[in-house]
PDB file of C-alpha atoms in Angstrom:
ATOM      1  CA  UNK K   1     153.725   7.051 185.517  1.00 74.00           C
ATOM      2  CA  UNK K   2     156.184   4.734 183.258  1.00 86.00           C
ATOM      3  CA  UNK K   3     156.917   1.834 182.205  1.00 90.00           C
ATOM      4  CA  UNK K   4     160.428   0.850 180.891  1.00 89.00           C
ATOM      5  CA  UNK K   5     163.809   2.003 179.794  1.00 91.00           C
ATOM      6  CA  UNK K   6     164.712   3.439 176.504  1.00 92.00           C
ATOM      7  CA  UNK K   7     167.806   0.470 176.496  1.00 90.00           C
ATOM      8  CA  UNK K   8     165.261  -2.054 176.838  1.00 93.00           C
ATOM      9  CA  UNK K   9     164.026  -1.208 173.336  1.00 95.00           C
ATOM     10  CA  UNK K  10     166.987  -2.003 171.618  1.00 90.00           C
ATOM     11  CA  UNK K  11     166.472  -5.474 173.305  1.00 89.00           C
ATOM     12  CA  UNK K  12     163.416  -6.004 172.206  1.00 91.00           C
ATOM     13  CA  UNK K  13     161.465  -4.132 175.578  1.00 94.00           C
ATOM     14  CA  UNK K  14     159.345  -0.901 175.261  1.00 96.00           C
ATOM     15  CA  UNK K  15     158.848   2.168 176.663  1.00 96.00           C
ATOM     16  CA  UNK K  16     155.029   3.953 177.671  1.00 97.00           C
ATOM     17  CA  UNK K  17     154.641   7.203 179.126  1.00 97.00           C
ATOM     18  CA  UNK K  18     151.359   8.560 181.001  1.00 95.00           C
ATOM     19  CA  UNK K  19     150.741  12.192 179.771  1.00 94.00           C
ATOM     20  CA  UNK K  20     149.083  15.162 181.025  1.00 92.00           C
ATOM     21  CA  UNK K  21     145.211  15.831 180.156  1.00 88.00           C
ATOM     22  CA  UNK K  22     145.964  19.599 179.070  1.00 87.00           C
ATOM     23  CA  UNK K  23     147.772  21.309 176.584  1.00 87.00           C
ATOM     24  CA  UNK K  24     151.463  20.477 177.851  1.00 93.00           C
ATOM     25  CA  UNK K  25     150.827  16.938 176.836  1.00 92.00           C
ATOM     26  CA  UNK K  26     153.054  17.686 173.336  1.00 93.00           C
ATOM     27  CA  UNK K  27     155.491  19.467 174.849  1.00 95.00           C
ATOM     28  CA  UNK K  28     155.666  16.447 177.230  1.00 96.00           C
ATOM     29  CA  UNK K  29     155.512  13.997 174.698  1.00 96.00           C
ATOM     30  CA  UNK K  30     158.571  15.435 172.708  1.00 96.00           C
ATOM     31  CA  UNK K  31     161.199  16.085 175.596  1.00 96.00           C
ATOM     32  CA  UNK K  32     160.324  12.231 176.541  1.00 97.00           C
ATOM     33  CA  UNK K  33     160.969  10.913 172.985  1.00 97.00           C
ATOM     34  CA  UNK K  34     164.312  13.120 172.622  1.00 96.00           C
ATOM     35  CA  UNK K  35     165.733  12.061 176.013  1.00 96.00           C
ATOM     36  CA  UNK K  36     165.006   8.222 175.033  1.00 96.00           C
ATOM     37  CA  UNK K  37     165.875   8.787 171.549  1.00 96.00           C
ATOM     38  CA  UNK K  38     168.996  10.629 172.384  1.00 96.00           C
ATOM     39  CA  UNK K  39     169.970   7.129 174.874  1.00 95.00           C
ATOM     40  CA  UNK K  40     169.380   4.858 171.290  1.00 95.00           C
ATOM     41  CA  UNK K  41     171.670   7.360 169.872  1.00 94.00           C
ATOM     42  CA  UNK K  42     170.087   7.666 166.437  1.00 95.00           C
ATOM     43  CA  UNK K  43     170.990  11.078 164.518  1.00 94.00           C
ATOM     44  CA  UNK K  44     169.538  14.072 165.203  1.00 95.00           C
ATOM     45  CA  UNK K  45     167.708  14.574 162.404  1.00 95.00           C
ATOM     46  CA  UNK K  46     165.550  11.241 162.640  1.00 95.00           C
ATOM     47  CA  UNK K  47     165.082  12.193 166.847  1.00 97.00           C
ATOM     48  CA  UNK K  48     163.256  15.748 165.161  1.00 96.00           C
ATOM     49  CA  UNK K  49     161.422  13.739 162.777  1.00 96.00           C
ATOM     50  CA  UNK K  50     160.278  11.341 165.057  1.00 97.00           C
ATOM     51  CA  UNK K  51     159.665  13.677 167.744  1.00 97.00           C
ATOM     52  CA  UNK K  52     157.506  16.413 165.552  1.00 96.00           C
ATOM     53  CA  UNK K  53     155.388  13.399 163.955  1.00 96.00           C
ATOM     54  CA  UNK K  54     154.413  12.196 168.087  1.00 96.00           C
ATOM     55  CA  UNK K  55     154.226  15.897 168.928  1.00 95.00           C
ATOM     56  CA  UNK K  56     151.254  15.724 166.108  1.00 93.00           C
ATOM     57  CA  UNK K  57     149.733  12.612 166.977  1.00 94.00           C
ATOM     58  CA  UNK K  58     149.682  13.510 170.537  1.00 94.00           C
ATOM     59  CA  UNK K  59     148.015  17.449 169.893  1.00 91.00           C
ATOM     60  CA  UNK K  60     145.511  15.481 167.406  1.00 88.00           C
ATOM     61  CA  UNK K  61     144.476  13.096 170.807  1.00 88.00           C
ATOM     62  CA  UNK K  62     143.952  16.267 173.086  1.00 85.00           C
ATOM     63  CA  UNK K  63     141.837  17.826 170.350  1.00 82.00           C
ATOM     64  CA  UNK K  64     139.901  14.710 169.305  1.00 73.00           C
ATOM     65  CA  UNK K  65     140.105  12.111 172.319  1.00 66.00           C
ATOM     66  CA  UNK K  66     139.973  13.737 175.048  1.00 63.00           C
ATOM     67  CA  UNK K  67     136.554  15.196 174.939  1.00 54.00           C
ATOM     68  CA  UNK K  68     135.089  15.776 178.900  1.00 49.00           C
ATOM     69  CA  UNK K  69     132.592  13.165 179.572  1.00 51.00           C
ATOM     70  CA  UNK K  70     130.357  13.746 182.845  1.00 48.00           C
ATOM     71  CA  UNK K  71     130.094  10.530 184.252  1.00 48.00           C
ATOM     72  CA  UNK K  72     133.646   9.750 184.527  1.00 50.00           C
ATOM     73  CA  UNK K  73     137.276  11.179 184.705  1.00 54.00           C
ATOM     74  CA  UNK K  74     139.315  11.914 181.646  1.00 75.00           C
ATOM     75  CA  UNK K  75     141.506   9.216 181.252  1.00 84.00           C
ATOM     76  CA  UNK K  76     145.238  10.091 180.113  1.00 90.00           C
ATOM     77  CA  UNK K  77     146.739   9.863 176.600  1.00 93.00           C
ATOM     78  CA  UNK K  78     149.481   7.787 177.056  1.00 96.00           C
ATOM     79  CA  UNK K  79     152.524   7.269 174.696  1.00 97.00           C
ATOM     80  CA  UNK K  80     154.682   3.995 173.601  1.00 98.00           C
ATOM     81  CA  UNK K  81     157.441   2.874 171.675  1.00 98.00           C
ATOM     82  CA  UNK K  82     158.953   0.064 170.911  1.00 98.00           C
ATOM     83  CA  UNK K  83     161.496  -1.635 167.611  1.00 97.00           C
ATOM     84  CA  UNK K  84     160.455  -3.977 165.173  1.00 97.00           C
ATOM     85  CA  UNK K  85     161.503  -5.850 162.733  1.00 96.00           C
ATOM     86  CA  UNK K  86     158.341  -6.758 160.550  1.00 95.00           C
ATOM     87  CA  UNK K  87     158.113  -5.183 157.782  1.00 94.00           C
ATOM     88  CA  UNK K  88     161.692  -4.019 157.829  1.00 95.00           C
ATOM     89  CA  UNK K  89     163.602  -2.774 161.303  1.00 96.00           C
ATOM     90  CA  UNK K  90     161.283   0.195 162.129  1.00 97.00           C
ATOM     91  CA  UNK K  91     160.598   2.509 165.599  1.00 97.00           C
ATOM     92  CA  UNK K  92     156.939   2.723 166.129  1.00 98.00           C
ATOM     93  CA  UNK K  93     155.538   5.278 167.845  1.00 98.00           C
ATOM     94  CA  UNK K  94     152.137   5.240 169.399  1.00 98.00           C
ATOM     95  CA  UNK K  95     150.005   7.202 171.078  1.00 97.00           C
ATOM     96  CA  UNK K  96     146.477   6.297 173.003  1.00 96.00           C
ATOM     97  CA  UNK K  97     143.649   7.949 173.551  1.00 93.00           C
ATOM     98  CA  UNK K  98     140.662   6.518 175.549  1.00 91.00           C
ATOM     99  CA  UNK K  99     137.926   7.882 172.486  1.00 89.00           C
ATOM    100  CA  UNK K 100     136.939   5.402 170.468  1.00 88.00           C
ATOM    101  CA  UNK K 101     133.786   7.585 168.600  1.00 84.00           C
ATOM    102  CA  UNK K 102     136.419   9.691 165.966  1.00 80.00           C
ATOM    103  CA  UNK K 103     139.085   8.002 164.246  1.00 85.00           C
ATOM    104  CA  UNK K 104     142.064   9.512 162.059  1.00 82.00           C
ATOM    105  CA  UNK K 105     140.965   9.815 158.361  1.00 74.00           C
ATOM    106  CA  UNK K 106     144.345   7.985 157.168  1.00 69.00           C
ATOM    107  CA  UNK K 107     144.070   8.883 153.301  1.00 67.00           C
ATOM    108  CA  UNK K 108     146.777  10.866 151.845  1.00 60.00           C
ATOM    109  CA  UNK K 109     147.020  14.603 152.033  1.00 56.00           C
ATOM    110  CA  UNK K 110     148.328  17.672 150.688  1.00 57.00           C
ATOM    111  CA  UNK K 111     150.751  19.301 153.612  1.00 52.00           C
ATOM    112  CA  UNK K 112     149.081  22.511 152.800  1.00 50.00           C
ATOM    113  CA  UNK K 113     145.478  21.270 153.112  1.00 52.00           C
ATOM    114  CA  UNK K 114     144.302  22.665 156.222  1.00 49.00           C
ATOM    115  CA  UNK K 115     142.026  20.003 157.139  1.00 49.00           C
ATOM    116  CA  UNK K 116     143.914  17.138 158.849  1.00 50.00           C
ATOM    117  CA  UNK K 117     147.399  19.063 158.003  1.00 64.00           C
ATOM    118  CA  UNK K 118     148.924  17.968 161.441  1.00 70.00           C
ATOM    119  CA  UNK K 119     148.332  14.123 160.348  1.00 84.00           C
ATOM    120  CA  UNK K 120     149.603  15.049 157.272  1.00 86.00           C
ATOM    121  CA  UNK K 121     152.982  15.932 158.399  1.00 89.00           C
ATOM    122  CA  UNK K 122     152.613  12.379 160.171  1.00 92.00           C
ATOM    123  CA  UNK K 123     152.007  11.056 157.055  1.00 91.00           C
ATOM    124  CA  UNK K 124     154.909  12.895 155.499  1.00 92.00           C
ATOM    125  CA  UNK K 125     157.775  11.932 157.834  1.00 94.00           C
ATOM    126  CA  UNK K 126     156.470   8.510 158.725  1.00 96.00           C
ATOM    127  CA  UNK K 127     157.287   5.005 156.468  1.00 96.00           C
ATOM    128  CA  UNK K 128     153.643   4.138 157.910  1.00 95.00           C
ATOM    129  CA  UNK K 129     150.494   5.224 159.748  1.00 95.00           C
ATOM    130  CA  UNK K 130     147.430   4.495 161.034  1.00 95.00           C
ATOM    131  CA  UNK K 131     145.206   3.998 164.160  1.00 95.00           C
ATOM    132  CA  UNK K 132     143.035   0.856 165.491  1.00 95.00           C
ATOM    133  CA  UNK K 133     141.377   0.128 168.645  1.00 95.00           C
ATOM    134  CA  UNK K 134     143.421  -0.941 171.419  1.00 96.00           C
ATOM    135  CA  UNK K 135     143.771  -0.868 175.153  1.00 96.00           C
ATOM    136  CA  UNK K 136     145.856   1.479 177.966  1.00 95.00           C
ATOM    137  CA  UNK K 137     148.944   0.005 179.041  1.00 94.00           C
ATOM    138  CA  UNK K 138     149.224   2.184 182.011  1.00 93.00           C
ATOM    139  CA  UNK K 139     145.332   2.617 183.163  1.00 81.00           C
ATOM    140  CA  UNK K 140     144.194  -0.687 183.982  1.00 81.00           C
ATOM    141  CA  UNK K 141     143.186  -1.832 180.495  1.00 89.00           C
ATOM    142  CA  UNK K 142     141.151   1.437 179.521  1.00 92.00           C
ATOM    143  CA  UNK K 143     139.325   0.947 175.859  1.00 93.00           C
ATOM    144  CA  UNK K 144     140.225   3.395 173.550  1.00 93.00           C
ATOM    145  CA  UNK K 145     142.116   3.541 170.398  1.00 95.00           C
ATOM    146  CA  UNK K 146     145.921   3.818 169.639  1.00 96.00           C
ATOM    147  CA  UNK K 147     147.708   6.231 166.440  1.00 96.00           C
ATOM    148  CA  UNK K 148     150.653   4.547 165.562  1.00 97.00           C
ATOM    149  CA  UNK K 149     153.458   6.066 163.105  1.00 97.00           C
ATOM    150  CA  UNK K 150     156.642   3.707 161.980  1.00 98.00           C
ATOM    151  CA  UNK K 151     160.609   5.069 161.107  1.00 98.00           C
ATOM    152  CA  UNK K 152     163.271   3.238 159.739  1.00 96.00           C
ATOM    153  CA  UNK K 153     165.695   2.357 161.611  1.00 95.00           C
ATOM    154  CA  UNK K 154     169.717   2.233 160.472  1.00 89.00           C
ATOM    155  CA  UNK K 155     170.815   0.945 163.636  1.00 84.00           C
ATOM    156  CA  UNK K 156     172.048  -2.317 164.598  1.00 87.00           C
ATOM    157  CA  UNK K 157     168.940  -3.430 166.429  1.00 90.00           C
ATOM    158  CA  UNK K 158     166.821  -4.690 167.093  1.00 91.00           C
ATOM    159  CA  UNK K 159     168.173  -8.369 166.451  1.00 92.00           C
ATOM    160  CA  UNK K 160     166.006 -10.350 164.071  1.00 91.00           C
ATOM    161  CA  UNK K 161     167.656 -13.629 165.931  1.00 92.00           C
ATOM    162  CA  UNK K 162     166.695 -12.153 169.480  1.00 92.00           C
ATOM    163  CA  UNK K 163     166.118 -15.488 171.727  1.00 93.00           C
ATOM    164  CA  UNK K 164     164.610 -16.031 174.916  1.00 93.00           C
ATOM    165  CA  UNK K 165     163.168 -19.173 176.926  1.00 95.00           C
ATOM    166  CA  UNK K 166     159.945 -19.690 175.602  1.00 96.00           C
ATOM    167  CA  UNK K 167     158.516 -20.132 178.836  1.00 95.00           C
ATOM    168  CA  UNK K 168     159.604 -16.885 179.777  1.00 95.00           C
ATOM    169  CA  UNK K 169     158.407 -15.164 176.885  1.00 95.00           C
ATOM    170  CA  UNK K 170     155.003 -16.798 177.074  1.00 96.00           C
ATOM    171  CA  UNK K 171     154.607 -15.333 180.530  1.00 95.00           C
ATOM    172  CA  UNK K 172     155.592 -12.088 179.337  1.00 95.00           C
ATOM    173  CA  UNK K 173     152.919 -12.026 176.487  1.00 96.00           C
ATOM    174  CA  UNK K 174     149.978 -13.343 178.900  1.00 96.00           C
ATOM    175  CA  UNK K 175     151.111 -10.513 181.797  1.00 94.00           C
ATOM    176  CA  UNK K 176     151.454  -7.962 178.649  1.00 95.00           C
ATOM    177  CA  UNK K 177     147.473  -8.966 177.817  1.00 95.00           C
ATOM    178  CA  UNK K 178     146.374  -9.031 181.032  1.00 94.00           C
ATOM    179  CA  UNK K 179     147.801  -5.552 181.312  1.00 93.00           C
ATOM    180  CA  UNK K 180     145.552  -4.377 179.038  1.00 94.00           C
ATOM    181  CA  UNK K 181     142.419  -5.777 180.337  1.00 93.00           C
ATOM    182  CA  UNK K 182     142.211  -9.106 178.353  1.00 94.00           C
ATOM    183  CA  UNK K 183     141.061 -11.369 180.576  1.00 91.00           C
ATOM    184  CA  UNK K 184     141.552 -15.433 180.482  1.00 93.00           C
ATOM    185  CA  UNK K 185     144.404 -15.377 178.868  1.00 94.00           C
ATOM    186  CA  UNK K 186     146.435 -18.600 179.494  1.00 93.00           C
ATOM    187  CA  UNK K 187     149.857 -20.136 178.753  1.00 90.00           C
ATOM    188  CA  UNK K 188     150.858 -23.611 179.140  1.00 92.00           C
ATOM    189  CA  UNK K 189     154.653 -24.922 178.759  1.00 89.00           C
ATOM    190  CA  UNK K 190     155.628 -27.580 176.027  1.00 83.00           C
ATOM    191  CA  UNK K 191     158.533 -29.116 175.152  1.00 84.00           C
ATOM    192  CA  UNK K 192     160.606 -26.412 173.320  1.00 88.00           C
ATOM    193  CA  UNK K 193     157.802 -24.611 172.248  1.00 94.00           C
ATOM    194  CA  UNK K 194     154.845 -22.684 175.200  1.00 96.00           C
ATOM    195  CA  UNK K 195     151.832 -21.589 174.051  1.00 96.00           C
ATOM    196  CA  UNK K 196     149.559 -18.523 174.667  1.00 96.00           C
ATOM    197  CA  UNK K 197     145.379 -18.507 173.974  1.00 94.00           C
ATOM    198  CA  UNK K 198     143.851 -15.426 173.655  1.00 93.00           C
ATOM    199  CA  UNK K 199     140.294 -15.434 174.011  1.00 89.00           C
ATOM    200  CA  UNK K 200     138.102 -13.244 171.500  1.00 84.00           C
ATOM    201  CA  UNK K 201     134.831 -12.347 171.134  1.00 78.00           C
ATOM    202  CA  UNK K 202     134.213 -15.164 168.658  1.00 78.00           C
ATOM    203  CA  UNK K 203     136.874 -17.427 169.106  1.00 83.00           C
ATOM    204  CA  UNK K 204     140.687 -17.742 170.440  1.00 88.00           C
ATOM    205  CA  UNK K 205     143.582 -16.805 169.006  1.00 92.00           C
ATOM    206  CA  UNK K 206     147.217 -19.196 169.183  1.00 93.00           C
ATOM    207  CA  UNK K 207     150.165 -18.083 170.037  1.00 96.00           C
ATOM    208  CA  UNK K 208     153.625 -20.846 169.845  1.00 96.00           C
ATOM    209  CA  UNK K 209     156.371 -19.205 171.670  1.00 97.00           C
ATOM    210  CA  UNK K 210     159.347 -20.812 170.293  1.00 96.00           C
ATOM    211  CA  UNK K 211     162.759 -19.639 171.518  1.00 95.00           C
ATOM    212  CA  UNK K 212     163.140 -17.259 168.521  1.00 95.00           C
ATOM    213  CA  UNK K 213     160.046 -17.006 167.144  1.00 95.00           C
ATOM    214  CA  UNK K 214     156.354 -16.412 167.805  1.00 96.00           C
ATOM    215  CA  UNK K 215     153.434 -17.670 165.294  1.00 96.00           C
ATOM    216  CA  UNK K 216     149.708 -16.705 165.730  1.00 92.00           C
ATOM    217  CA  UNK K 217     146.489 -17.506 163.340  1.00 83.00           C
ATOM    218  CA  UNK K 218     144.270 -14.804 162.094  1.00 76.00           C
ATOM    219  CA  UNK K 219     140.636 -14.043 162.013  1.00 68.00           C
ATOM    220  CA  UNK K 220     140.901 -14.879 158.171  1.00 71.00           C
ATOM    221  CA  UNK K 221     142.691 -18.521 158.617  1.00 75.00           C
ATOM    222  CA  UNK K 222     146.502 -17.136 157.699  1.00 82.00           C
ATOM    223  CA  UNK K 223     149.360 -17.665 159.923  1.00 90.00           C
ATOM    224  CA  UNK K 224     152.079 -14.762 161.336  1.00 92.00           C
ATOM    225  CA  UNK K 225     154.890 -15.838 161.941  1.00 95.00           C
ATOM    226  CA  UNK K 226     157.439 -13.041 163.553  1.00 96.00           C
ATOM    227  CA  UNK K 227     160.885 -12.972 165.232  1.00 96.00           C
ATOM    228  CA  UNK K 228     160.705 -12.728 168.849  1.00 96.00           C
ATOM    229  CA  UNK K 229     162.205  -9.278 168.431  1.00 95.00           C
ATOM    230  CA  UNK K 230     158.737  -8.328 167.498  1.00 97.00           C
ATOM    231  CA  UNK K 231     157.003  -9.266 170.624  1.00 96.00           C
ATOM    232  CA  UNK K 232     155.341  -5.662 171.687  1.00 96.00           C
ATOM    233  CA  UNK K 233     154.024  -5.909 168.198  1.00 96.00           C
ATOM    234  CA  UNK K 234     152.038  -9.297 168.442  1.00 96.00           C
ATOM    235  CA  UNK K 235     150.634  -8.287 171.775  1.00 96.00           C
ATOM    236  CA  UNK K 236     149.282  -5.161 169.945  1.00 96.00           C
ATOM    237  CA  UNK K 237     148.376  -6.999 167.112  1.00 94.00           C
ATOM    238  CA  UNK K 238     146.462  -9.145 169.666  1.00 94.00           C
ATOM    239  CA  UNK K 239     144.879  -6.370 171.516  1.00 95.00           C
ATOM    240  CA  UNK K 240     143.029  -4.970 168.536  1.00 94.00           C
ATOM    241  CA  UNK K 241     141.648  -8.647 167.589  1.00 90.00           C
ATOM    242  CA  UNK K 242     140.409  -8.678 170.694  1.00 91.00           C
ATOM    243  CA  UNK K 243     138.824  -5.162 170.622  1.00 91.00           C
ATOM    244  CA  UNK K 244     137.523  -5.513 166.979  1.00 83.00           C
TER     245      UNK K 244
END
């Protein structure tokens, strides 16, 4: 199961893959990311990079997060990607796992230490790392947790001055949410500007859909404000409010 087209990340879209629960998941993972990498046409040796570093991230899921539990079915890794422009025009790579009871240790390494040397290659090739908890985009809103690596990109895209109605991309964000298993998520239309409320544990979160941006509040008061480019982002960004 898929969602997406490789071209549709150069517009701002994404791509997520359900993978096997066994040990051809990796294997899976990297003919997946070459075919859609080799469609973006970036250079071979950034399609290996990116391609070893998921390879890692996905064997370090079967190993870790995917332990057998009795009372239900092993839920599928799956793996994303998607373009952003915040920090600086960057592929991000993620994969998810549905076990939330061992996370990454995401301090530096040695590649030759041993321990944790697959995440160190991650953390090697990779501008950025790191994990948080977050939902299945492909399995009904599963909980779990998502390992996330960031390249930089040299290519034209995607656009920082991406537009779209933002009625349109309002609706996207709420069916994006709902995806994932946050419920009550609503959008209303304003004049120029929509806006999407996330409900938290604690409180809701703000979303103003302008036609080429999107601005959100935090837990700690501050604002985001990000180009609409960065969409998939926000709505993970979202997700692990929600889950934290």
């Amino acid at each position: 199961m898929s969602i997406g087209h490789a071209a549709e990340i150069a517009l701002g879209g994404m791509c997520a893959w359900r993978l096997p629960v066994d040990a051809t998941c990796a294997s899976v993972s990297r003919s997946l990311l070459a075919i859609a990498l080799t469609d973006l046409r970036l250079e071979r040796e950034a399609i290996d990079d990116i391609t070893l570093a998921a390879s890692e991230l996905v064997t370090n899921a079967l190993n870790h997060g995917l332990r057998p539990d009795p009372l239900r079915l092993s839920v599928p890794p799956e793996l994303w990607l998607w373009a952003r422009v915040t920090p600086s025009p960057q592929l991000v790579v993620s994969v998810f796992d549905a076990c939330r009871d061992s996370f990454p240790d995401t301090t530096p390494r040695e590649l030759l230490d041993e321990h944790g040397k697959g995440l160190g290659i991650v953390g090697i090739l990779a501008a950025a790392w790191g994990a948080h908890r977050s939902r299945s985009r492909l399995g009904a809103g599963h909980p779990g947790k998502a390992v996330w690596c960031a390249f930089p990109l040299n290519a034209p895209w995607p656009n920082p001055n991406l537009t779209a109605p933002p009625v349109l991309a309002a609706q996207h964000l709420a069916a994006t949410l709902a995806a994932q298993g946050i419920r009550n998520v609503q959008h209303r239309q304003g004049r120029g500007v929509s806006l999407v409320t996330v409900p938290t544990s604690c409180t809701e979160i703000n979303v103003w859909v302008e036609p080429a941006h999107l601005t959100c509040t935090t837990s700690d008061g501050s604002r985001i404000r990000r180009p609409m480019a960065d969409l998939h982002d926000i709505a993970e960004h979202l997700v692990s409010s929600c889950e934290n």
